Coordinates of C-alpha atoms in Angstrom, one line a residue:
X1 CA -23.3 129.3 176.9
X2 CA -26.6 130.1 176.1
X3 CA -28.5 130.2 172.5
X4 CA -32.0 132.4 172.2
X5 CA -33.4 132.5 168.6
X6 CA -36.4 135.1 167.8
X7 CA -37.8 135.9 164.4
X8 CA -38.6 139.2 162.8
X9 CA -41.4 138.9 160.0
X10 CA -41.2 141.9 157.2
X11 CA -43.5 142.8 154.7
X12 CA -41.9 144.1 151.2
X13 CA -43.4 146.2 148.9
X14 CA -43.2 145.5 145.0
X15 CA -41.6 148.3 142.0
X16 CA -38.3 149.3 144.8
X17 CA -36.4 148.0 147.3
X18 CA -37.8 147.9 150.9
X19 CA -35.9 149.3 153.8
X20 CA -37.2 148.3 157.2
X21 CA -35.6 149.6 160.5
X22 CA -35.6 146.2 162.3
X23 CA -33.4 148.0 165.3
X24 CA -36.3 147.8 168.2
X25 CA -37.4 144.1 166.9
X26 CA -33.7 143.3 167.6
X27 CA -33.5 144.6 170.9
X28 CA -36.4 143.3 172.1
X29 CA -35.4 139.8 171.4
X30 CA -32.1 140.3 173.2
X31 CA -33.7 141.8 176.1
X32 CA -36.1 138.7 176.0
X33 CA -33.7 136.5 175.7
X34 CA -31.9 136.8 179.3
X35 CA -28.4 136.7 178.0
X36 CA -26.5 139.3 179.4
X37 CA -23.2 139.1 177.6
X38 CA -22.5 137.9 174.0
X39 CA -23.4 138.3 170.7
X40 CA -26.4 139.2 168.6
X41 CA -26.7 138.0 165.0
X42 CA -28.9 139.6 162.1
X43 CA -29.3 137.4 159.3
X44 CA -31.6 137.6 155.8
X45 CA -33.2 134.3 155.2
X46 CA -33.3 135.0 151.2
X47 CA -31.1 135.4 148.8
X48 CA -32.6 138.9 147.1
X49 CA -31.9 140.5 150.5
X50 CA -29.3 142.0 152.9
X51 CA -28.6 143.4 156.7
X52 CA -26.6 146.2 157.3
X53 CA -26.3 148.6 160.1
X54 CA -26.4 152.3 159.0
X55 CA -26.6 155.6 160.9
X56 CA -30.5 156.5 161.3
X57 CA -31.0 159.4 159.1
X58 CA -33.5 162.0 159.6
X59 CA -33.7 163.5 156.1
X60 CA -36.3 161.9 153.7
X61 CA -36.3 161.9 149.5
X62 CA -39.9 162.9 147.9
X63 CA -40.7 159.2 147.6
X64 CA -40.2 158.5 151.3
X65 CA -36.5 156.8 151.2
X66 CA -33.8 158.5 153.7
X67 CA -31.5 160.5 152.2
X68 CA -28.6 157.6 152.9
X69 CA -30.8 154.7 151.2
X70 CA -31.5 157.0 148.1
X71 CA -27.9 157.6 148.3
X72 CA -27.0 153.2 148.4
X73 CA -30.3 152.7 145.6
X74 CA -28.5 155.0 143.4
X75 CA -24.9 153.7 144.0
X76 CA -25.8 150.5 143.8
X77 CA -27.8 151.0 140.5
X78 CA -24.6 152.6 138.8
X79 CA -23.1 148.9 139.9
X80 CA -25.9 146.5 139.3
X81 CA -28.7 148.4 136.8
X82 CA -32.3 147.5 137.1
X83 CA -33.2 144.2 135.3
X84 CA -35.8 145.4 132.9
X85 CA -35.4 143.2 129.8
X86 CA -33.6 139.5 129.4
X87 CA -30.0 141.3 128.4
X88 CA -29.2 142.8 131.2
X89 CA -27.8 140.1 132.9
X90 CA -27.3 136.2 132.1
X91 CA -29.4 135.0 135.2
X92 CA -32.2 134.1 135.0
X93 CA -31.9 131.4 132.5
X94 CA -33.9 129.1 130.5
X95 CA -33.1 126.0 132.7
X96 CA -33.9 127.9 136.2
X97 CA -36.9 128.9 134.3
X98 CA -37.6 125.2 133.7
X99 CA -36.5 124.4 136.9
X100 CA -38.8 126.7 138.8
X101 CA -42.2 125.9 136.9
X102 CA -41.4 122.4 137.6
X103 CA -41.6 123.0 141.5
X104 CA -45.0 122.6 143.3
X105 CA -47.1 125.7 143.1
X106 CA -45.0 127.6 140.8
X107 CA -47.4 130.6 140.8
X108 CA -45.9 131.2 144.6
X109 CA -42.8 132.2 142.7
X110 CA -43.9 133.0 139.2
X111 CA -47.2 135.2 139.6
X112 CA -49.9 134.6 136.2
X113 CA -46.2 132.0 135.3
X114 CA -44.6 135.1 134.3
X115 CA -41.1 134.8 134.0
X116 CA -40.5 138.2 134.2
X117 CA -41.2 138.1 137.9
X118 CA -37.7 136.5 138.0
X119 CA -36.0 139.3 136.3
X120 CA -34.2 139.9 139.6
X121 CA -30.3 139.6 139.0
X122 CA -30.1 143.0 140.2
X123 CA -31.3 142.1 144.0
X124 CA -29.4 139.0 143.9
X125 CA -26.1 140.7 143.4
X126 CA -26.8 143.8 145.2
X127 CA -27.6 141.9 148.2
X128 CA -24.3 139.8 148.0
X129 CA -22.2 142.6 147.6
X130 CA -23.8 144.2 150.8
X131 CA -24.2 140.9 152.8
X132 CA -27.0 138.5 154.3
X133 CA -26.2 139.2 158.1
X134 CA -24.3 141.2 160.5
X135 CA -23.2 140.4 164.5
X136 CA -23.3 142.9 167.3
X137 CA -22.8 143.2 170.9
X138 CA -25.2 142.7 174.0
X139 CA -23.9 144.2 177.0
X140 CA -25.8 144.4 180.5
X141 CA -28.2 142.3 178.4
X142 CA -29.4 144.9 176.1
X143 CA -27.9 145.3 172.4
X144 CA -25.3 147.6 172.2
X145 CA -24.6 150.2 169.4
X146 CA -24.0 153.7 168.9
X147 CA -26.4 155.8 169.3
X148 CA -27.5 156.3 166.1
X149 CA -26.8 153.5 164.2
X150 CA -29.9 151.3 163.3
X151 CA -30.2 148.0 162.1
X152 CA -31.9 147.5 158.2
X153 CA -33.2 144.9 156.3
X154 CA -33.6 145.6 152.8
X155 CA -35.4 143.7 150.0
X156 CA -34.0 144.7 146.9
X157 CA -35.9 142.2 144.7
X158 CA -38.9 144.7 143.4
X159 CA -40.7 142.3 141.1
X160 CA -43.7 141.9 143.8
X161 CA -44.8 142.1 147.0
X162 CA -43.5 139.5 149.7
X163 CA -43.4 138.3 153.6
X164 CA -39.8 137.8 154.2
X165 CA -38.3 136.7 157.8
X166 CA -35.3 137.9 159.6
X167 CA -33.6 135.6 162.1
X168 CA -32.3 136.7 165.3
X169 CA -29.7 134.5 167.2
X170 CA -28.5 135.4 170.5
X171 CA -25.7 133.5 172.3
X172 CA -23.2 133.9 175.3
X173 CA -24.3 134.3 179.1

């Protein structure tokens, strides 16, 4: 059995969650990676973010989001609301704050040390519910899916802009 590992870098905007079609990215790596039958795996490496596998939609809202993502944003905001103020949700709290300006460089993760950058429990439980990673087939050595299903990552943390990585595992023969 054979393992082939390829990464997929993705830059997110800040004020909404980012959707990125990482379909082609994915099928290059398994066609790079000479395995010809097995598994491909999709997984986030961050906790504010998720992999899902969605038919490619053609329609687009105003603001540039497919019709379908609009449709999951707005689902998932009847779920889990926006995290505008500190009542929304319990997380984050005062020790995680604590924790996270003790780290080295902790303007990496709290901008100007506001803590309002970390208003995030919205992405953190919309991306659980969803899921950090999904598995797929390669046949002939070329990933295999419906044609038109497409592969997205999704940042749903919207507190600022970020580089975020998708890892791609291959394995079988």
């Amino acid at each position: 059995m054979a393992v082939h590992k390829g990464l997929i870098k993705v830059d997110t905007l800040a004020g909404k969650p980012t959707y990125v079609d990482v379909t082609q990215d994915v099928a290059d790596i398994v066609a790079s990676s000479g395995i010809k039958e097995g598994v491909v795996c999709v997984l986030s490496c961050h906790t504010t973010c998720a992999v899902f596998s969605e038919e490619f939609d053609h329609d687009r809202t105003p603001a540039g989001e497919t019709f379908l993502q609009a449709d999951l944003n707005d689902g998932l905001n009847r779920i889990f609301p926006e995290q505008n103020d500190w009542g929304t949700y319990r997380y984050p709290g005062l020790r995680h704050f604590e924790e996270v300006e003790s780290w080295p460089n902790p303007e990496s993760w709290l901008p100007n040390l506001d803590r309002t950058m970390l208003w995030n429990g919205d992405a953190h439980l919309r991306s659980t519910l969803i899921g950090s990673n999904q598995t797929f087939e390669v046949a002939d050595g070329e990933l295999d899916m419906n044609g038109l299903a497409s592969i997205y990552f999704v940042d749903f943390d919207r507190t600022r802009e970020r580089a975020r990585k998708v890892k791609v595992i291959v394995i079988g023969e």
